[in-house]
Coordinates of C-alpha atoms and ligand atoms in Angstrom, one line a residue:
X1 CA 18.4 3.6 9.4
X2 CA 22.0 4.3 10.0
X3 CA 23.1 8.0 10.8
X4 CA 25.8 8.0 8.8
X5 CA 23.8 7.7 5.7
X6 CA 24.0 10.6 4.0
X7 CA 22.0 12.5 0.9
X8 CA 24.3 11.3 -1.6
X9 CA 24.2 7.4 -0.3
X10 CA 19.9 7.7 -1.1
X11 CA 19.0 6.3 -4.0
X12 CA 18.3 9.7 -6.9
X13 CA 14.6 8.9 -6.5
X14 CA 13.9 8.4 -3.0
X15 CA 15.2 12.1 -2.4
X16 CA 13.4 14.6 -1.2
X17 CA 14.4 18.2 -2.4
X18 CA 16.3 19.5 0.0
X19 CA 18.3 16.1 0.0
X20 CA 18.4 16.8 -3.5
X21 CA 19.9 20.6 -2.3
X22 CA 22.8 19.0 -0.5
X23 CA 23.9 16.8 -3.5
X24 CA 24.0 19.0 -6.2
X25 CA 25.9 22.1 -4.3
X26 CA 28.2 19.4 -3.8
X27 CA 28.6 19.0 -7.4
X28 CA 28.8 23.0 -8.3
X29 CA 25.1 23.4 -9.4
X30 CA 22.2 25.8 -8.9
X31 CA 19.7 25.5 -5.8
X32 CA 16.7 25.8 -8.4
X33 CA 18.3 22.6 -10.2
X34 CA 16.8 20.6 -6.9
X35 CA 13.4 21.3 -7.2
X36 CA 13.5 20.8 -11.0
X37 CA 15.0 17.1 -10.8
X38 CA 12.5 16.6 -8.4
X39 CA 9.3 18.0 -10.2
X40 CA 11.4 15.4 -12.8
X41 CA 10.9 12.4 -11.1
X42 CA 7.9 12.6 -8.9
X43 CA 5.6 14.8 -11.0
X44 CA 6.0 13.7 -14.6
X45 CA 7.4 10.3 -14.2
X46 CA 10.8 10.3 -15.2
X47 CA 12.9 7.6 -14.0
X48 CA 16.1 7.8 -16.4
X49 CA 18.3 10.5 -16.5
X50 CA 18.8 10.7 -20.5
X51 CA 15.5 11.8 -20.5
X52 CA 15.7 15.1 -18.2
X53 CA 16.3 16.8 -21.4
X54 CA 15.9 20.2 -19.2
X55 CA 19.4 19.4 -17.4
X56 CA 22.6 19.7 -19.1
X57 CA 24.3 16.9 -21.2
X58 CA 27.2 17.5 -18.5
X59 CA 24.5 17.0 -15.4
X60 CA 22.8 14.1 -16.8
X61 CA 26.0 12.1 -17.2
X62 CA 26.9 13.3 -13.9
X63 CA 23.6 11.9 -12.4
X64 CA 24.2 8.5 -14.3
X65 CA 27.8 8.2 -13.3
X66 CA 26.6 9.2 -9.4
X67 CA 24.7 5.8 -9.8
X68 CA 21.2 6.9 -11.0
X69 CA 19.6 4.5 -12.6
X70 CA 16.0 3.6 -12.9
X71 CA 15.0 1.3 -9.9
X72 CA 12.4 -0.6 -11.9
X73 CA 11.5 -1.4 -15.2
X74 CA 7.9 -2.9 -16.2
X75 CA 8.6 -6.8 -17.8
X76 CA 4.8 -7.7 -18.2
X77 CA 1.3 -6.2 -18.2
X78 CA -1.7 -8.4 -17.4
X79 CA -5.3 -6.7 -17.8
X80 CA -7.9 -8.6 -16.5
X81 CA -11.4 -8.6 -18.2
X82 CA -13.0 -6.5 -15.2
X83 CA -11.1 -3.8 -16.2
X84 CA -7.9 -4.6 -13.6
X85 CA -4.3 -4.2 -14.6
X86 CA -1.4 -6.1 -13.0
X87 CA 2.0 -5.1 -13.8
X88 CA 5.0 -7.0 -13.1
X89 CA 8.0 -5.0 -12.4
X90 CA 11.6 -6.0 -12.4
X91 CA 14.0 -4.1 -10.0
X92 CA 17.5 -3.9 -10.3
X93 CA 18.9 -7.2 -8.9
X94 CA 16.5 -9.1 -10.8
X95 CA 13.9 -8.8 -8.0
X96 CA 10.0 -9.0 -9.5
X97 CA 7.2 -7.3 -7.9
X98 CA 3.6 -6.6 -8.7
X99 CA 1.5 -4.0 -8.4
X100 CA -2.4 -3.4 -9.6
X101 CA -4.2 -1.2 -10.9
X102 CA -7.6 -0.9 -9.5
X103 CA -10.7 0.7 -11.4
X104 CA -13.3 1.7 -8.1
X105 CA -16.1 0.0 -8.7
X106 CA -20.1 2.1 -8.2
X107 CA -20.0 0.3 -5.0
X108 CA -16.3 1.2 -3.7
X109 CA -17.1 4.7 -5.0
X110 CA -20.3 4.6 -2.7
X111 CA -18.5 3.4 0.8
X112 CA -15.9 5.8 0.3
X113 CA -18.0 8.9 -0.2
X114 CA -19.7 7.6 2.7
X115 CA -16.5 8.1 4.6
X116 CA -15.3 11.1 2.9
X117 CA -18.5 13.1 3.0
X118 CA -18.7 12.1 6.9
X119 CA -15.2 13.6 7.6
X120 CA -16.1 17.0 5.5
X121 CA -14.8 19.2 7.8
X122 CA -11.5 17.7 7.7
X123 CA -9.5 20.1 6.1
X124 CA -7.6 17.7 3.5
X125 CA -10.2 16.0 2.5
X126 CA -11.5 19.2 0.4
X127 CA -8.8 18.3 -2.6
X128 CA -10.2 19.0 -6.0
X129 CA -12.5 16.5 -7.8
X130 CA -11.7 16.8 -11.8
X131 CA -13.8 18.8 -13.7
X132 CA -15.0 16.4 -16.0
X133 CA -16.0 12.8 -14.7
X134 CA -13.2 10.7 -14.5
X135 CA -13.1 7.0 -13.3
X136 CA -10.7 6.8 -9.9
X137 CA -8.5 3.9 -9.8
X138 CA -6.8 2.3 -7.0
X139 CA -3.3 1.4 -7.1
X140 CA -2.3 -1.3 -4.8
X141 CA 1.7 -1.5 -3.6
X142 CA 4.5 -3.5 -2.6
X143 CA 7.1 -3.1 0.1
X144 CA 8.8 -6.4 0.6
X145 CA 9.5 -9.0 -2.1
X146 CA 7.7 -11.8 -0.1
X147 CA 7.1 -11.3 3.4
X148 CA 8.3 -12.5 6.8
X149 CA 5.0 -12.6 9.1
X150 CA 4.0 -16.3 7.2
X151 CA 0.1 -15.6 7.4
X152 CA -1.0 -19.5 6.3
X153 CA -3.5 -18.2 4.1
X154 CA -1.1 -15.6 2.0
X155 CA 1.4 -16.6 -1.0
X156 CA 3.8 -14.2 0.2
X157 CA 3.4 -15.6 3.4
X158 CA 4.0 -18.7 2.5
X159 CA 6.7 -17.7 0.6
X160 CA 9.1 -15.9 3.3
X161 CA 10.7 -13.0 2.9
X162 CA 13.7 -12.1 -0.2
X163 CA 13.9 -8.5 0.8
X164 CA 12.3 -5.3 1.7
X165 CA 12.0 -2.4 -1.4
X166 CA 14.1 0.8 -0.7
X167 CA 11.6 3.7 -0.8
X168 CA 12.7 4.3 -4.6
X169 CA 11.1 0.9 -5.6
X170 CA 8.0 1.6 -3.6
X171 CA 7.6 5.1 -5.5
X172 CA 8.8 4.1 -8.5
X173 CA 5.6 1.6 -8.6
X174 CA 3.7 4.3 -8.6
X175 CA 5.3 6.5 -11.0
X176 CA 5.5 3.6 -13.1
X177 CA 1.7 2.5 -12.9
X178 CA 0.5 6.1 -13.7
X179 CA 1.5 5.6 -17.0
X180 CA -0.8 2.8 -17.4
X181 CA -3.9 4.5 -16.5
X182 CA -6.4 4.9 -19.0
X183 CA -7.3 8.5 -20.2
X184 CA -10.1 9.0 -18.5
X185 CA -8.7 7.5 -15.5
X186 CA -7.4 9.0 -12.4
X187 CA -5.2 8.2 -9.1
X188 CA -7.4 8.2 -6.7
X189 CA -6.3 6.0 -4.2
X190 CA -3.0 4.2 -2.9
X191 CA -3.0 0.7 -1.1
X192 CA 0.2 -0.4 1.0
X193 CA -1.6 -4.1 -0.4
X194 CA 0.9 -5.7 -1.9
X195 CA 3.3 -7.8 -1.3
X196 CA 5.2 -7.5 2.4
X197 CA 4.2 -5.8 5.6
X198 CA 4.9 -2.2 5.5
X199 CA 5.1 -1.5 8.7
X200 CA 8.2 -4.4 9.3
X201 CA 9.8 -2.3 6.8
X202 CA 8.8 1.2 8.3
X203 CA 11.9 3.4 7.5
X204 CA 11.7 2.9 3.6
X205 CA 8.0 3.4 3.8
X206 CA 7.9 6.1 5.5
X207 CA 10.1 7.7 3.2
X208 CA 7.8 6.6 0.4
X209 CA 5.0 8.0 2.0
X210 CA 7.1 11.8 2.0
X211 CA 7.6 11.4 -0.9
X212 CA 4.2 10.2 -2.2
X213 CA 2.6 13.3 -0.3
X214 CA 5.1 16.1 -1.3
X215 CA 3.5 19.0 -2.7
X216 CA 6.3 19.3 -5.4
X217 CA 5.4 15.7 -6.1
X218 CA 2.7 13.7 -6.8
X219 CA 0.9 15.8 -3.9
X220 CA -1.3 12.9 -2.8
X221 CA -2.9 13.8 0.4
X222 CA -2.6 11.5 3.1
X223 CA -5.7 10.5 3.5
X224 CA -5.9 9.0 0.1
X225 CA -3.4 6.3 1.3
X226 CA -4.5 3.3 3.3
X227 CA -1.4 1.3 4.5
X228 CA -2.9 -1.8 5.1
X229 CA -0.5 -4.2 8.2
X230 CA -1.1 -7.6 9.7
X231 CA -0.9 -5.2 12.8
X232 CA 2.5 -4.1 14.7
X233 CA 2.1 -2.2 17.5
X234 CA 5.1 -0.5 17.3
X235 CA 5.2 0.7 13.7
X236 CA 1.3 1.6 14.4
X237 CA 2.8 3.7 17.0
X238 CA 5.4 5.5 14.8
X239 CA 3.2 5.9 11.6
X240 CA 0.2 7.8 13.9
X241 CA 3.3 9.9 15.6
X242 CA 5.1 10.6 11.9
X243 CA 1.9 11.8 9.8
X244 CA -0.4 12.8 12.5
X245 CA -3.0 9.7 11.8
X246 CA -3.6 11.4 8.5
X247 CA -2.4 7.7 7.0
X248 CA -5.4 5.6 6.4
X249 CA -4.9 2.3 8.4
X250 CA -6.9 -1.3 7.3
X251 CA -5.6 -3.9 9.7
X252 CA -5.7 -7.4 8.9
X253 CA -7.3 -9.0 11.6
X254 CA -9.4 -12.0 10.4
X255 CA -10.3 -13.4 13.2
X256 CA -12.1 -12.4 16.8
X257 CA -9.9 -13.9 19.3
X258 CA -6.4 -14.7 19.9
X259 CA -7.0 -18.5 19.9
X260 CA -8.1 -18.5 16.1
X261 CA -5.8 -15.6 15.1
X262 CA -2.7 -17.0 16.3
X263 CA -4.0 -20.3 14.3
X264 CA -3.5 -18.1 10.8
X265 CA -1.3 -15.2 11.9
X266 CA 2.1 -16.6 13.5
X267 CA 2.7 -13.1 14.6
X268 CA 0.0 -12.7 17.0
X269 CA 1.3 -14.8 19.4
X270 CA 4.1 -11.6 19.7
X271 CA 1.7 -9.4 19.5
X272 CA -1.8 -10.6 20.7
X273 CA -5.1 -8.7 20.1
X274 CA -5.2 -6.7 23.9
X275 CA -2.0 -5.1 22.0
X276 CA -2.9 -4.2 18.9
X277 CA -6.7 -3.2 19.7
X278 CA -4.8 -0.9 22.2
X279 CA -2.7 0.6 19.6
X280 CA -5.8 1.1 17.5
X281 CA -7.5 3.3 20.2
X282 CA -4.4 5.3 20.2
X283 CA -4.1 5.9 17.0
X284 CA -4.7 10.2 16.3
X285 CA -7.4 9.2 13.7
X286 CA -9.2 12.8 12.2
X287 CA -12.0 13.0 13.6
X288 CA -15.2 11.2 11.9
X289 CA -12.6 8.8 9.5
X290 CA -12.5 5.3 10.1
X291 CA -10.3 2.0 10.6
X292 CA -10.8 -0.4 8.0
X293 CA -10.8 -4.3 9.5
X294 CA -9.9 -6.3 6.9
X295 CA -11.6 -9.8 7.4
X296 CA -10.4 -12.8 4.6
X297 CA -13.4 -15.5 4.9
X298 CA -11.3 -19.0 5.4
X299 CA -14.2 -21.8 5.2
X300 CA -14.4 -23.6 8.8
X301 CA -11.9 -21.5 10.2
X302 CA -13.2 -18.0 11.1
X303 CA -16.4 -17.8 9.4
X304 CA -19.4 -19.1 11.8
X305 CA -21.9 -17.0 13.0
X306 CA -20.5 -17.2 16.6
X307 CA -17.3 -16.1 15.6
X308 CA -19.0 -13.2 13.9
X309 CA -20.8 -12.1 17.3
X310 CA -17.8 -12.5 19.6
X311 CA -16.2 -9.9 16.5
X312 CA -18.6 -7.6 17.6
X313 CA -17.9 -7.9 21.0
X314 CA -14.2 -7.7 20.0
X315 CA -14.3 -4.0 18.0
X316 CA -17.2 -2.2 20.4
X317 CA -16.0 0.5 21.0
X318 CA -13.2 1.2 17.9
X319 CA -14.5 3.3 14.9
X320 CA -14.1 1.1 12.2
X321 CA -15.8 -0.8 8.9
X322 CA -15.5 -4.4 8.0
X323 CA -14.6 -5.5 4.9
X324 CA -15.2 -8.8 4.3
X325 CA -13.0 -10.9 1.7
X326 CA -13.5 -14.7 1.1
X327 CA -10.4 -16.0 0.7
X328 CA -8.8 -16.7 -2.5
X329 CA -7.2 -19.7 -2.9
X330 CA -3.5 -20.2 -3.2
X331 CA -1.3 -23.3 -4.0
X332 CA 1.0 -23.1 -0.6
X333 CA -2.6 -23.8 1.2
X334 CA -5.5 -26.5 1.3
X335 CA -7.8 -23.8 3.1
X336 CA -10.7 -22.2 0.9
X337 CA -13.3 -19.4 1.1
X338 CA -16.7 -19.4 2.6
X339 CA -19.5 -20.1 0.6
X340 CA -21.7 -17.1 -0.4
X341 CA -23.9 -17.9 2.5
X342 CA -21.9 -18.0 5.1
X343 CA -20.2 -14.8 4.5
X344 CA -23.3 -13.0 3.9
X345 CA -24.9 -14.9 7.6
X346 CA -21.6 -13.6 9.1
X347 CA -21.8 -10.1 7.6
X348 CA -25.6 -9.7 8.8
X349 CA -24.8 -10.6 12.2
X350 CA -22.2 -8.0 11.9
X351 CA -24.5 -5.6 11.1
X352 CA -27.3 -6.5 13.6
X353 CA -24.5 -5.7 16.0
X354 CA -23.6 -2.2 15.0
X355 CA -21.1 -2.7 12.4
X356 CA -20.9 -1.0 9.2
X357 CA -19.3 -4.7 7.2
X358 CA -19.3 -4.8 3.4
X359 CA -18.3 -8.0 1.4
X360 CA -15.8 -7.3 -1.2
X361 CA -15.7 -8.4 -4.7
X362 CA -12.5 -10.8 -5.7
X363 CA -10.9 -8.1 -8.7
X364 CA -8.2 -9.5 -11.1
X365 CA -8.9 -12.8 -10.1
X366 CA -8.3 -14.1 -14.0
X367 CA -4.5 -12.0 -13.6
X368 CA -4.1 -13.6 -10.3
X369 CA -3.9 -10.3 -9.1
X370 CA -6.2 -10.9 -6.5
X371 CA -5.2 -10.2 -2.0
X372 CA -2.6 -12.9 -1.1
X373 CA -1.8 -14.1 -4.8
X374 CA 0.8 -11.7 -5.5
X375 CA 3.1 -14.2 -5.9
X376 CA 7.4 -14.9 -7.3
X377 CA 6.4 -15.3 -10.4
X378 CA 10.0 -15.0 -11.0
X379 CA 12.8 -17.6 -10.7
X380 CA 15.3 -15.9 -8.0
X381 CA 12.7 -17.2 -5.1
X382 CA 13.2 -20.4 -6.5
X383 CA 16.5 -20.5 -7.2
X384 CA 16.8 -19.7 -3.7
X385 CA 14.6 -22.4 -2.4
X386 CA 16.4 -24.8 -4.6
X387 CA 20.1 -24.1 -4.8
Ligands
SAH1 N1 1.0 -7.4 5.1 C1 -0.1 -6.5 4.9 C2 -0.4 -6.2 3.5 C3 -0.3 -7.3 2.5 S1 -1.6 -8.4 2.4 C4 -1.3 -7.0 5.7 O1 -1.2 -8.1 6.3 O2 -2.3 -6.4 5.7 C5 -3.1 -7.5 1.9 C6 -4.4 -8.1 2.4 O3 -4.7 -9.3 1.7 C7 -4.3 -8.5 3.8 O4 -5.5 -8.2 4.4 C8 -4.2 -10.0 3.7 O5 -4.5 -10.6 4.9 C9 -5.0 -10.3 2.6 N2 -4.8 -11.7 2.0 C10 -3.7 -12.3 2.0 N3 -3.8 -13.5 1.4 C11 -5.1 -13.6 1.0 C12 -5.9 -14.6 0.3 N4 -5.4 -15.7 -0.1 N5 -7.2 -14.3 0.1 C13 -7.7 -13.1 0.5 N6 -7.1 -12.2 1.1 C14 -5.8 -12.4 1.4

C-alpha cells in the first residue's frame, strides 16, 4: 500500500521471513530466529506468542509488547450433517468472519482429477499424494467482512462492505481451520469463496497468497488455490502478472450478456463482459488448466434455455468449465433457484455446445454455510446499520 510501511508496521503473522530478518536484527537477535518464528506461525499453527516455547521468555514478551497478538480467535463451530464445518472467527475489533471446511465429495474428487491428470506435465502439479488414503477437504476463505460489489443475489452483497482482512486474518483462517480437520483429513484445496471480493482487496491478498505458498510455510502450491472474483479486470491483470497464472481463477459470471449481468452484478456496468472476457484470454493460464465459470441458477432470471445457448456463444473460444449453482436463498432477496429441471435443461444445452458444465451440490446448507449465506452473524454490522 503505502511505501513507508515498513517490516515492523506488518502485522507478526503476515511476515514473510526475510521481513521477519529485518525486525528481529533490529531487536539484537539471531538471523536463524527468523525462519524459526516463521516455521512457528505458518507451519505448526501457532498464533500466540506464549506458546513459541522454543524462543526465549525475554523474546516472547518482546514479540507481545511489539503488538503481536493473535488476529483471530474461533467463537463458534457449526458441523453440518454432510460432513461440512463452519467456523465463525472473531478478529480483533470484534469483526466476525466465517470460513468452511469442505470434505470433496467422489464427484469433486472426479472433476478435479479430470483437470489435474490433464495438466500432468505441469511441473507443480506433481506434489505428493499421502501415502495412505486420506479424504481432501476444501477450505473456503474470506477477505472482506461484507463486500462492496452488492451482487442482488449475495448476503454479503446485500450487506455492503465493514472492511477488508489484513493478510494476517486471511492466513490466520487457515491456520486456524487446519486444526479442525479430522485425522484422516487433509488440505487439499483453498477457495478465496468467502466473504468479500479478493481482488478489490488485492494488496492484502496477495500477501496471503506468499504467504500461503511459502515453502517454509504451509508450502501450498499455487495451483491448489482458486481465488474466485465477480471479475475485475485490473486485479485479473495483476494476480496473472504476480504469480505467473499459477493462481486458479473461478469467475463469477452468471449470466451471458451484459443486459442480464448488469441486472445482478452492479459492477458490470464498470466493467462489462468485452472487458473481462478480454482479461480472461490474457490470463498466463499453464497450459492444459482451466477457468472455472461459476454460474448461480436465479429462477426466471438467467436460467432459460436460450440464455444457456447465447452462454455458449459467449465462452467459445476460453478454456473453461461450468459450474452450475442454483441459488440459495437469502433473506436480503425475493429471488430463488431454478428448479431441478431447468438447471439440468440449461446444463445439457451447455454440453451439446462444447462445454464441460457440472451442477454442484448445495454443502452446509443446514450451517448456512452455503455460497452467498456467509452472512454478520454478528452485531457490529448492525449496530452500524442502526446507530
Ligand atoms: N466476490 C467473489 C467471492 C465471494 S462469493 C465472487 O464474486 O466470486 C462466492 C461465490 O458464491 C460467487 O460465485 C458468488 O456469486 C456465489 N454466490 C453468492 N451468493 C450466492 C447465493 N445466494 N447462492 C449461490 N451462490 C451465491
Amino acid at each position: 500500500m503505502t511505501g513507508a510501511k515498513g517490516p515492523g508496521d506488518i502485522h507478526p503473522v503476515a511476515r514473510l521471513p526475510e521481513e521477519w530478518h529485518a525486525v528481529l536484527s533490529g531487536l539484537g537477535e539471531r538471523p536463524y530466529r527468523s525462519g524459526q518464528i516463521f516455521r512457528a506461525i505458518h507451519g505448526r499453527g501457532v498464533l500466540d506468542p506464549d506458546e513459541m516455547t522454543e524462543l526465549s521468555l525475554e523474546l516472547r514478551n518482546q514479540l507481545k509488547t511489539a503488538g503481536f497478538v493473535p488476529p483471530a480467535v474461533v467463537t463458534e463451530v457449526h458441523r453440518s450433517a454432510d460432513g461440512t464445518r463452519k467456523l465463525l472467527l472473531t478478529l480483533a475489533g470484534g469483526a466476525r468472519v466465517e470460513c468452511v471446511v469442505i470434505p470433496m465429495t467422489k464427484s469433486d474428487a472426479d472433476t478435479e482429477d479430470a483437470d489435474a491428470g490433464a495438466a500432468t506435465d505441469d511441473e507443480d502439479d506433481e506434489e505428493l499424494e499421502p501415502d495412505e488414503p486420506k479424504q481432501r477437504v476444501t477450505l473456503c476463505i474470506s477477505t472482506q467482512f461484507g463486500c462492496a460489489m452488492g451482487c442482488v443475489f449475495c448476503a454479503s452483497g446485500q450487506a455492503g462492505l465493514v472492511r477488508g482482512l489484513s493478510a494476517a486474518e486471511i492466513v490466520s483462517q487457515i491456520l486456524i481451520a487446519r486444526k479442525y480437520l479430522d485425522k484422516h483429513e487433509y488440505l487439499r484445496n483453498l477457495v478465496f469463496m468467502g466473504m468479500g471480493e479478493p481482488l478489490h482487496h488485492y494488496e492484502e491478498t496477495a500477501r496471503a497468497i506468499r504467504l500461503i505458498t511459502h515453502p517454509d510455510g504451509l508450502n501450498m502450491g499455487p495451483r491448489r488455490i482458486t481465488i474466485s472474483t465477480v471479475g475485475l479486470p485490473p486485479g485479473i491483470r495483476r494476480l496473472g502478472e504476480d504469480f505467473g497464472g499459477k493462481v486458479g481463477l473461478a469467475i463469477s459470471l452468471h449470466a451471458p450478456d451484459d443486459t442480464t449481468r448488469g441486472k445482478i452484478i452492479p459492477i458490470n456496468r464498470r466493467y462489462p463482459m468485452r472487458e473481462l472476457l478480454d482479461a480472461l484470454r490474457r490470463y498466463p493460464l499453464p497450459r492444459r488448466r482451466r477457468i472455472t465459470i461459476e454460474y448461480t441458477m436465479i429462477e426466471g432470471v438467467n436460467d432459460a434455455p436460450e440464455q444457456a445457448r447465447a452462454l455458449v456463444r459467449t465462452l467459445a473460444g476460453l478454456r473453461v468449465k461450468v459450474n452450475l449453482i442454483p441459488m440459495n436463498s437469502i433473506s436480503a432477496s425475493s429471488l430463488g433457484a431454478s428448479s431441478n429441471s431447468r438447471v439440468e435443461a440449461f446444463q445439457s444445452v451447455l454440453a451439446g455446445g462444447g462445454l464441460s458444465a457440472f451442477v454442484r451440490k448445495r454443502r452446509g446448507g443446514d450451517v448456512a454455510a452455503a455460497c452467498g449465506q456467509l452472512a454478520f452473524s454478528g452485531e457490529l454490522v448492525r449496530s452500524k446499520r442502526a446507530p
